[in-house]
Amino acid sequence: MTQSSPKKILLMGHTDGLGGAQTAYRELFDFAITAGYTLKIINITDRPVADQPFGYKAIIGIVAHKVSGLFQKIKKYVALILAGVRARLYGPDIFVSIGLSNSSIFITRFLKAGSFKIAQDFIANRSQDEQIWIDTRANFDGIAVQAPSMLEYWTTTLANPRGVNWLPCFPQPPVDGVLKTTDNKTKGKIKLAYFGRLAGNKGLPLLFKAIASLPSHGDFSLDLWGKGEEEDKLLKLAKDLRIKHKINFLGGYPGDREGAELMASYDSLVLTSTEMEGLPLILLESMAYGLPFMATNIGAIKDCCQNNPDSILVQPTLDNITIGLYLLIKRIETNDFDPARLKAYYDRHFSTTVMAARWQQCFDNPKLFFS
């Protein structure tokens, strides 16, 4: 009996930066290679070819992300056409766009009828009237949202939710042997951390105001690891609220073991997003190292708080964040969080093994999966 050849997969996604979408792309690439699929990719990037994170043999197209001026637009259009022609010649069984984009919609028009086309959407509670959603629905066979609650939104919003299902985004695999301990919990000041971009949707002004609202500001500090367009505004706000001594702006955070050990050294992570979230991968990383967290009920964040005693979920308002922050500090002081319990929760719900099983199910029979 002749063994069938492995399925051919084509991935397309952004490579610039260290955000969740970029991480999801890199980790999905690794999964597909490890699972034995034949794999090709199209990168959306403004970086030179030599700086791409994947092997040259896998790349069949490189498309610019941000362009300005007629010449650059023509150059991007030509790159899209070349990538589309190569995609058609490759003839993938499954095409996956990591994120919704006009560029990936363009590529679908080159694919043969037998190619099953999947688009991952990272934005929760998106309006079905958004043009990118309308165009994606028209050109892809399946839309994959990040988490069950995001799927529930569409099953109750769409008159016909056929073709929508949920597929998790792989975070970076946790570093072996790194787990938060409880023995440094009360040695001096309580240490809270934020990891991520200093962006307008992250609710950091509300967090700062909540810190200022606590009696005597509490005996704790907040380290901000990340960069972004809001940094100057946040520096001024911390000064105006007279909490500058509580906030440390530390810039980009390290990766690999150094980053894992840094995360595990804190007492808790805080994420007070106010809009535009799916299921932030930083929360999965936090759980993987047994680091409890307080987060706001935005997007699919609630999916990693259900039956999770080592998390605190609050509404994205100043009063609720203030109460949540007060409760978080009290629970840290009373040693109410359990790193091993949180790691076990992660292993049951969000480990690479659990996520890979769902992707395997999808790739085995995508038509059934999205039916």
Coordinates of C-alpha atoms in Angstrom, one line a residue:
M1 CA 0.0 0.0 0.0
T2 CA 1.5 3.3 -1.1
Q3 CA 1.8 5.9 1.7
S4 CA 0.3 9.3 0.9
S5 CA 2.7 12.2 0.7
P6 CA 2.6 14.8 3.4
K7 CA 0.2 17.7 3.0
K8 CA 1.6 20.9 1.5
I9 CA 1.0 23.9 3.8
L10 CA 1.5 27.6 2.8
L11 CA 1.8 30.1 5.6
M12 CA 1.7 33.9 5.3
G13 CA 2.3 36.4 8.1
H14 CA 4.2 39.3 9.5
T15 CA 7.7 38.8 10.7
D16 CA 8.7 42.3 12.0
G17 CA 8.6 42.8 15.7
L18 CA 8.0 40.6 18.7
G19 CA 4.2 40.9 19.0
G20 CA 1.7 38.1 19.4
A21 CA 1.0 37.8 15.7
Q22 CA 4.7 37.5 14.9
T23 CA 5.2 34.9 17.6
A24 CA 2.2 33.0 16.5
Y25 CA 3.6 32.9 12.9
R26 CA 7.0 31.7 14.0
E27 CA 5.6 29.0 16.3
L28 CA 3.1 27.8 13.7
F29 CA 6.0 27.4 11.3
D30 CA 7.8 25.3 13.9
F31 CA 4.7 23.1 14.5
A32 CA 4.2 22.4 10.8
I33 CA 7.9 21.5 10.3
T34 CA 7.9 19.2 13.4
A35 CA 4.6 17.6 12.4
G36 CA 6.1 16.6 9.1
Y37 CA 4.2 18.7 6.6
T38 CA 5.8 20.1 3.5
L39 CA 6.0 23.8 4.1
K40 CA 6.4 27.1 2.2
I41 CA 5.9 30.7 3.5
I42 CA 5.2 34.2 2.3
N43 CA 6.6 36.9 4.7
I44 CA 5.1 40.4 5.1
T45 CA 8.0 42.4 6.2
D46 CA 10.0 45.6 5.7
R47 CA 13.3 44.0 6.6
P48 CA 15.9 42.8 4.2
V49 CA 15.9 39.2 3.0
A50 CA 19.0 38.3 5.0
D51 CA 17.2 39.3 8.2
Q52 CA 14.2 37.0 7.8
P53 CA 13.7 34.5 10.7
F54 CA 13.0 31.5 8.5
G55 CA 15.2 29.4 6.3
Y56 CA 15.6 30.6 2.7
K57 CA 14.3 27.3 1.3
A58 CA 10.9 27.8 2.8
I59 CA 10.4 31.4 1.5
I60 CA 8.5 31.8 -1.8
G61 CA 7.6 35.4 -1.4
I62 CA 8.5 38.6 0.5
V63 CA 6.0 41.4 0.5
A64 CA 6.5 44.9 2.0
H65 CA 4.3 45.9 4.9
K66 CA 4.3 49.7 4.9
V67 CA 4.9 51.5 1.6
S68 CA 4.6 55.1 0.5
G69 CA 5.1 56.7 -2.9
L70 CA 4.1 55.3 -6.3
F71 CA 7.4 53.4 -6.9
Q72 CA 7.2 51.5 -3.6
K73 CA 3.5 50.6 -4.2
I74 CA 4.3 49.3 -7.7
K75 CA 7.2 47.3 -6.2
K76 CA 4.9 45.8 -3.6
Y77 CA 2.3 44.9 -6.2
V78 CA 5.0 43.1 -8.3
A79 CA 6.2 41.2 -5.2
L80 CA 2.6 40.1 -4.5
I81 CA 2.1 38.9 -8.1
L82 CA 5.4 36.9 -8.0
A83 CA 4.4 35.4 -4.6
G84 CA 1.0 34.5 -6.0
V85 CA 2.4 32.8 -9.1
R86 CA 4.8 30.8 -6.9
A87 CA 2.0 29.9 -4.6
R88 CA 0.0 28.6 -7.5
L89 CA 2.9 26.5 -8.8
Y90 CA 3.5 25.2 -5.3
G91 CA -0.2 24.2 -5.1
P92 CA -0.7 24.0 -1.3
D93 CA -3.4 21.8 0.2
I94 CA -3.9 24.4 2.9
F95 CA -3.1 28.1 3.0
V96 CA -3.1 29.9 6.3
S97 CA -2.9 33.6 6.7
I98 CA -1.8 34.6 10.2
G99 CA -3.9 37.6 10.7
L100 CA -6.3 39.3 8.3
S101 CA -4.7 41.3 5.5
N102 CA -5.4 42.6 2.0
S103 CA -2.1 41.0 0.9
S104 CA -3.2 37.5 1.9
I105 CA -6.6 38.1 0.3
F106 CA -4.7 39.0 -2.9
I107 CA -2.7 35.7 -2.7
T108 CA -5.9 33.6 -2.5
R109 CA -6.9 34.6 -6.0
F110 CA -3.9 32.7 -7.4
L111 CA -4.6 29.5 -5.6
K112 CA -6.2 26.5 -7.2
A113 CA -9.7 25.5 -6.3
G114 CA -8.5 22.5 -4.2
S115 CA -6.5 24.7 -1.8
F116 CA -8.4 25.2 1.5
K117 CA -7.8 28.7 2.7
I118 CA -7.8 29.7 6.4
A119 CA -7.4 33.2 7.9
Q120 CA -6.6 33.6 11.6
D121 CA -8.2 36.6 13.3
F122 CA -6.7 37.9 16.5
I123 CA -9.3 40.7 17.2
A124 CA -12.2 39.8 19.5
N125 CA -15.7 41.2 19.0
R126 CA -14.9 42.6 15.5
S127 CA -17.8 44.2 13.6
Q128 CA -19.1 42.1 10.8
D129 CA -19.4 45.3 8.8
E130 CA -15.6 45.8 8.7
Q131 CA -14.4 45.7 5.1
I132 CA -11.5 43.5 5.9
W133 CA -13.8 40.9 7.6
I134 CA -16.2 41.1 4.6
D135 CA -13.4 40.6 2.1
T136 CA -11.9 37.8 4.1
R137 CA -15.2 35.9 4.4
A138 CA -15.6 36.2 0.7
N139 CA -12.1 34.8 -0.2
F140 CA -11.3 32.3 2.5
D141 CA -12.9 28.9 3.3
G142 CA -12.5 29.2 7.0
I143 CA -11.8 32.0 9.6
A144 CA -10.0 30.8 12.7
V145 CA -10.4 32.9 15.9
Q146 CA -8.1 32.5 18.8
A147 CA -10.3 31.2 21.6
P148 CA -13.7 29.7 22.4
S149 CA -15.2 33.0 23.6
M150 CA -14.3 34.6 20.3
L151 CA -16.1 31.8 18.5
E152 CA -19.1 32.2 20.7
Y153 CA -19.3 35.8 19.7
W154 CA -19.5 34.9 16.1
T155 CA -22.0 32.0 16.5
T156 CA -24.4 34.5 18.2
T157 CA -23.6 37.4 15.9
L158 CA -23.6 35.9 12.4
A159 CA -26.8 34.6 10.8
N160 CA -24.7 31.8 9.3
P161 CA -21.5 31.1 11.3
R162 CA -20.5 28.2 9.0
G163 CA -16.8 28.5 8.2
V164 CA -15.8 30.0 11.6
N165 CA -14.0 27.9 14.2
W166 CA -11.3 28.5 16.8
L167 CA -7.6 27.7 16.6
P168 CA -5.2 28.7 19.3
C169 CA -2.1 30.7 18.7
F170 CA 1.1 29.0 19.8
P171 CA 3.2 31.0 22.3
Q172 CA 6.9 30.5 22.6
P173 CA 7.5 27.1 24.3
P174 CA 8.4 27.7 28.0
V175 CA 12.0 27.4 29.0
D176 CA 12.6 24.1 30.9
G177 CA 13.1 24.3 34.6
V178 CA 11.8 27.8 35.1
L179 CA 9.0 28.3 37.7
K180 CA 8.2 31.1 40.0
T181 CA 8.9 30.3 43.7
T182 CA 7.1 31.7 46.7
D183 CA 10.1 32.2 48.9
N184 CA 10.8 35.7 47.6
K185 CA 7.3 36.9 47.9
T186 CA 7.7 39.3 50.9
K187 CA 11.4 40.0 50.8
G188 CA 11.1 43.8 50.6
K189 CA 8.8 45.5 48.2
I190 CA 6.2 43.6 46.1
K191 CA 7.2 43.6 42.5
L192 CA 4.6 43.8 39.7
A193 CA 5.5 43.7 36.0
Y194 CA 4.0 44.6 32.7
F195 CA 5.4 43.1 29.5
G196 CA 4.3 44.4 26.2
R197 CA 4.1 47.5 24.0
L198 CA 3.4 50.8 25.5
A199 CA 0.4 51.4 23.3
G200 CA -2.9 53.2 23.7
N201 CA -5.0 50.1 23.9
K202 CA -3.2 48.7 26.9
G203 CA -4.9 50.8 29.6
L204 CA -1.7 51.9 31.3
P205 CA -3.1 55.4 32.2
L206 CA -5.9 53.6 34.1
L207 CA -3.3 51.4 35.8
F208 CA -1.2 54.4 36.8
K209 CA -4.3 56.2 38.2
A210 CA -5.3 53.1 40.1
I211 CA -1.8 53.0 41.7
A212 CA -2.2 56.6 42.7
S213 CA -5.6 55.8 44.2
L214 CA -4.3 53.2 46.6
P215 CA -3.7 54.3 50.3
S216 CA -0.1 55.5 50.5
H217 CA 0.3 54.0 47.0
G218 CA 1.0 50.6 48.7
D219 CA 4.4 49.0 49.3
F220 CA 5.1 47.8 45.7
S221 CA 6.6 48.8 42.5
L222 CA 5.7 48.3 38.8
D223 CA 8.3 47.5 36.2
L224 CA 7.3 48.3 32.6
W225 CA 9.1 46.1 30.1
G226 CA 8.5 47.3 26.6
K227 CA 8.6 50.2 24.2
G228 CA 6.0 52.2 22.3
E229 CA 4.5 55.4 21.2
E230 CA 2.9 56.1 24.6
E231 CA 6.1 56.2 26.6
D232 CA 6.5 60.0 26.8
K233 CA 2.9 60.4 27.8
L234 CA 3.2 57.8 30.5
L235 CA 6.4 59.3 31.9
K236 CA 4.6 62.6 32.3
L237 CA 1.5 61.0 33.8
A238 CA 3.6 59.2 36.4
K239 CA 5.2 62.5 37.3
D240 CA 1.8 64.3 37.4
L241 CA 0.3 61.6 39.7
R242 CA 3.4 61.7 41.9
I243 CA 4.0 58.0 41.5
K244 CA 7.2 58.2 39.5
H245 CA 9.1 56.5 42.3
K246 CA 6.8 53.5 41.9
I247 CA 7.2 53.0 38.1
N248 CA 10.3 51.8 36.4
F249 CA 10.5 52.1 32.6
L250 CA 13.0 49.4 31.6
G251 CA 12.7 49.2 27.8
G252 CA 12.8 46.0 25.7
Y253 CA 12.9 42.7 27.7
P254 CA 15.3 39.8 27.0
G255 CA 14.3 36.6 25.4
D256 CA 15.0 32.9 26.0
R257 CA 16.1 31.8 29.5
E258 CA 17.0 35.2 30.7
G259 CA 13.5 36.5 29.8
A260 CA 11.9 33.5 31.4
E261 CA 13.8 33.9 34.7
L262 CA 13.1 37.6 34.7
M263 CA 9.3 36.9 34.4
A264 CA 9.4 34.3 37.1
S265 CA 11.2 36.7 39.5
Y266 CA 8.1 38.9 39.9
D267 CA 5.2 38.6 42.3
S268 CA 2.6 39.1 39.6
L269 CA 1.9 40.3 36.1
V270 CA -0.6 43.0 35.3
L271 CA -2.4 43.6 32.0
T272 CA -5.1 46.3 32.0
S273 CA -6.1 46.4 28.3
T274 CA -9.1 48.5 27.4
E275 CA -9.6 47.5 23.7
M276 CA -8.3 45.5 20.7
E277 CA -7.3 42.2 22.2
G278 CA -7.7 38.6 21.4
L279 CA -6.0 36.2 23.8
P280 CA -2.6 37.9 24.7
L281 CA 0.2 35.4 24.5
I282 CA 2.0 37.2 27.4
L283 CA -0.7 35.7 29.7
L284 CA 0.1 32.2 28.5
E285 CA 3.8 32.8 29.1
S286 CA 2.9 34.1 32.6
M287 CA 1.0 31.0 33.4
A288 CA 3.7 28.7 32.0
Y289 CA 6.1 30.1 34.6
G290 CA 3.6 30.0 37.4
L291 CA 3.3 33.8 37.6
P292 CA -0.2 35.0 38.7
F293 CA -1.8 37.9 36.9
M294 CA -4.5 40.5 37.1
A295 CA -6.1 41.4 33.8
T296 CA -9.1 43.2 32.4
N297 CA -12.1 41.5 30.8
I298 CA -11.3 42.5 27.2
G299 CA -11.3 40.2 24.1
A300 CA -10.7 36.6 25.0
I301 CA -8.7 37.3 28.2
K302 CA -11.5 35.7 30.2
D303 CA -10.8 32.3 28.5
C304 CA -7.6 31.9 30.6
C305 CA -9.3 33.0 33.8
Q306 CA -12.1 30.5 33.9
N307 CA -11.7 28.1 36.9
N308 CA -8.2 29.6 37.4
P309 CA -7.7 30.6 41.0
D310 CA -4.3 32.2 40.3
S311 CA -5.8 35.0 38.2
I312 CA -7.8 38.1 38.9
L313 CA -10.2 39.3 36.2
V314 CA -11.7 42.9 36.4
Q315 CA -13.7 45.2 34.3
P316 CA -11.7 47.8 32.4
T317 CA -12.7 50.8 34.6
L318 CA -10.7 52.8 37.0
D319 CA -12.7 51.7 40.1
N320 CA -12.5 48.0 39.1
I321 CA -8.8 48.1 38.3
T322 CA -8.1 49.9 41.6
I323 CA -10.1 47.2 43.6
G324 CA -8.4 44.4 41.6
L325 CA -5.0 45.9 42.3
Y326 CA -5.7 46.1 46.0
L327 CA -6.9 42.5 46.0
L328 CA -3.9 41.4 44.1
I329 CA -1.5 42.9 46.6
K330 CA -3.4 41.4 49.5
R331 CA -3.4 38.0 48.0
I332 CA 0.4 38.2 47.3
E333 CA 0.9 39.3 50.9
T334 CA -1.0 36.3 52.2
N335 CA 0.7 33.9 49.8
D336 CA -2.6 33.0 48.2
F337 CA -1.2 32.2 44.8
D338 CA 0.3 28.8 43.9
P339 CA 2.8 28.7 41.0
A340 CA 2.7 24.9 40.6
R341 CA -1.1 25.0 40.4
L342 CA -1.0 27.7 37.8
K343 CA 1.6 25.8 35.7
A344 CA -0.7 22.7 35.9
Y345 CA -3.6 24.9 34.6
Y346 CA -1.5 26.0 31.7
D347 CA -0.4 22.4 30.9
R348 CA -4.1 21.3 30.8
H349 CA -5.4 24.1 28.7
F350 CA -2.7 26.0 26.8
S351 CA 0.4 23.8 26.4
T352 CA 2.0 23.2 23.0
T353 CA 0.7 19.6 23.1
V354 CA -2.9 20.7 23.6
M355 CA -2.7 23.3 20.9
A356 CA -0.9 21.1 18.5
A357 CA -3.7 18.5 18.8
R358 CA -6.3 21.0 17.7
W359 CA -4.1 22.2 14.7
Q360 CA -3.6 18.6 13.7
Q361 CA -7.4 18.0 13.8
C362 CA -7.8 21.0 11.5
F363 CA -5.1 20.1 9.0
D364 CA -6.3 16.5 8.9
N365 CA -9.7 17.5 7.6
P366 CA -10.2 21.3 7.3
K367 CA -13.5 21.0 5.5
L368 CA -15.0 19.1 8.4
F369 CA -13.3 21.3 11.0
F370 CA -14.9 24.4 9.6
S371 CA -18.2 22.9 8.8

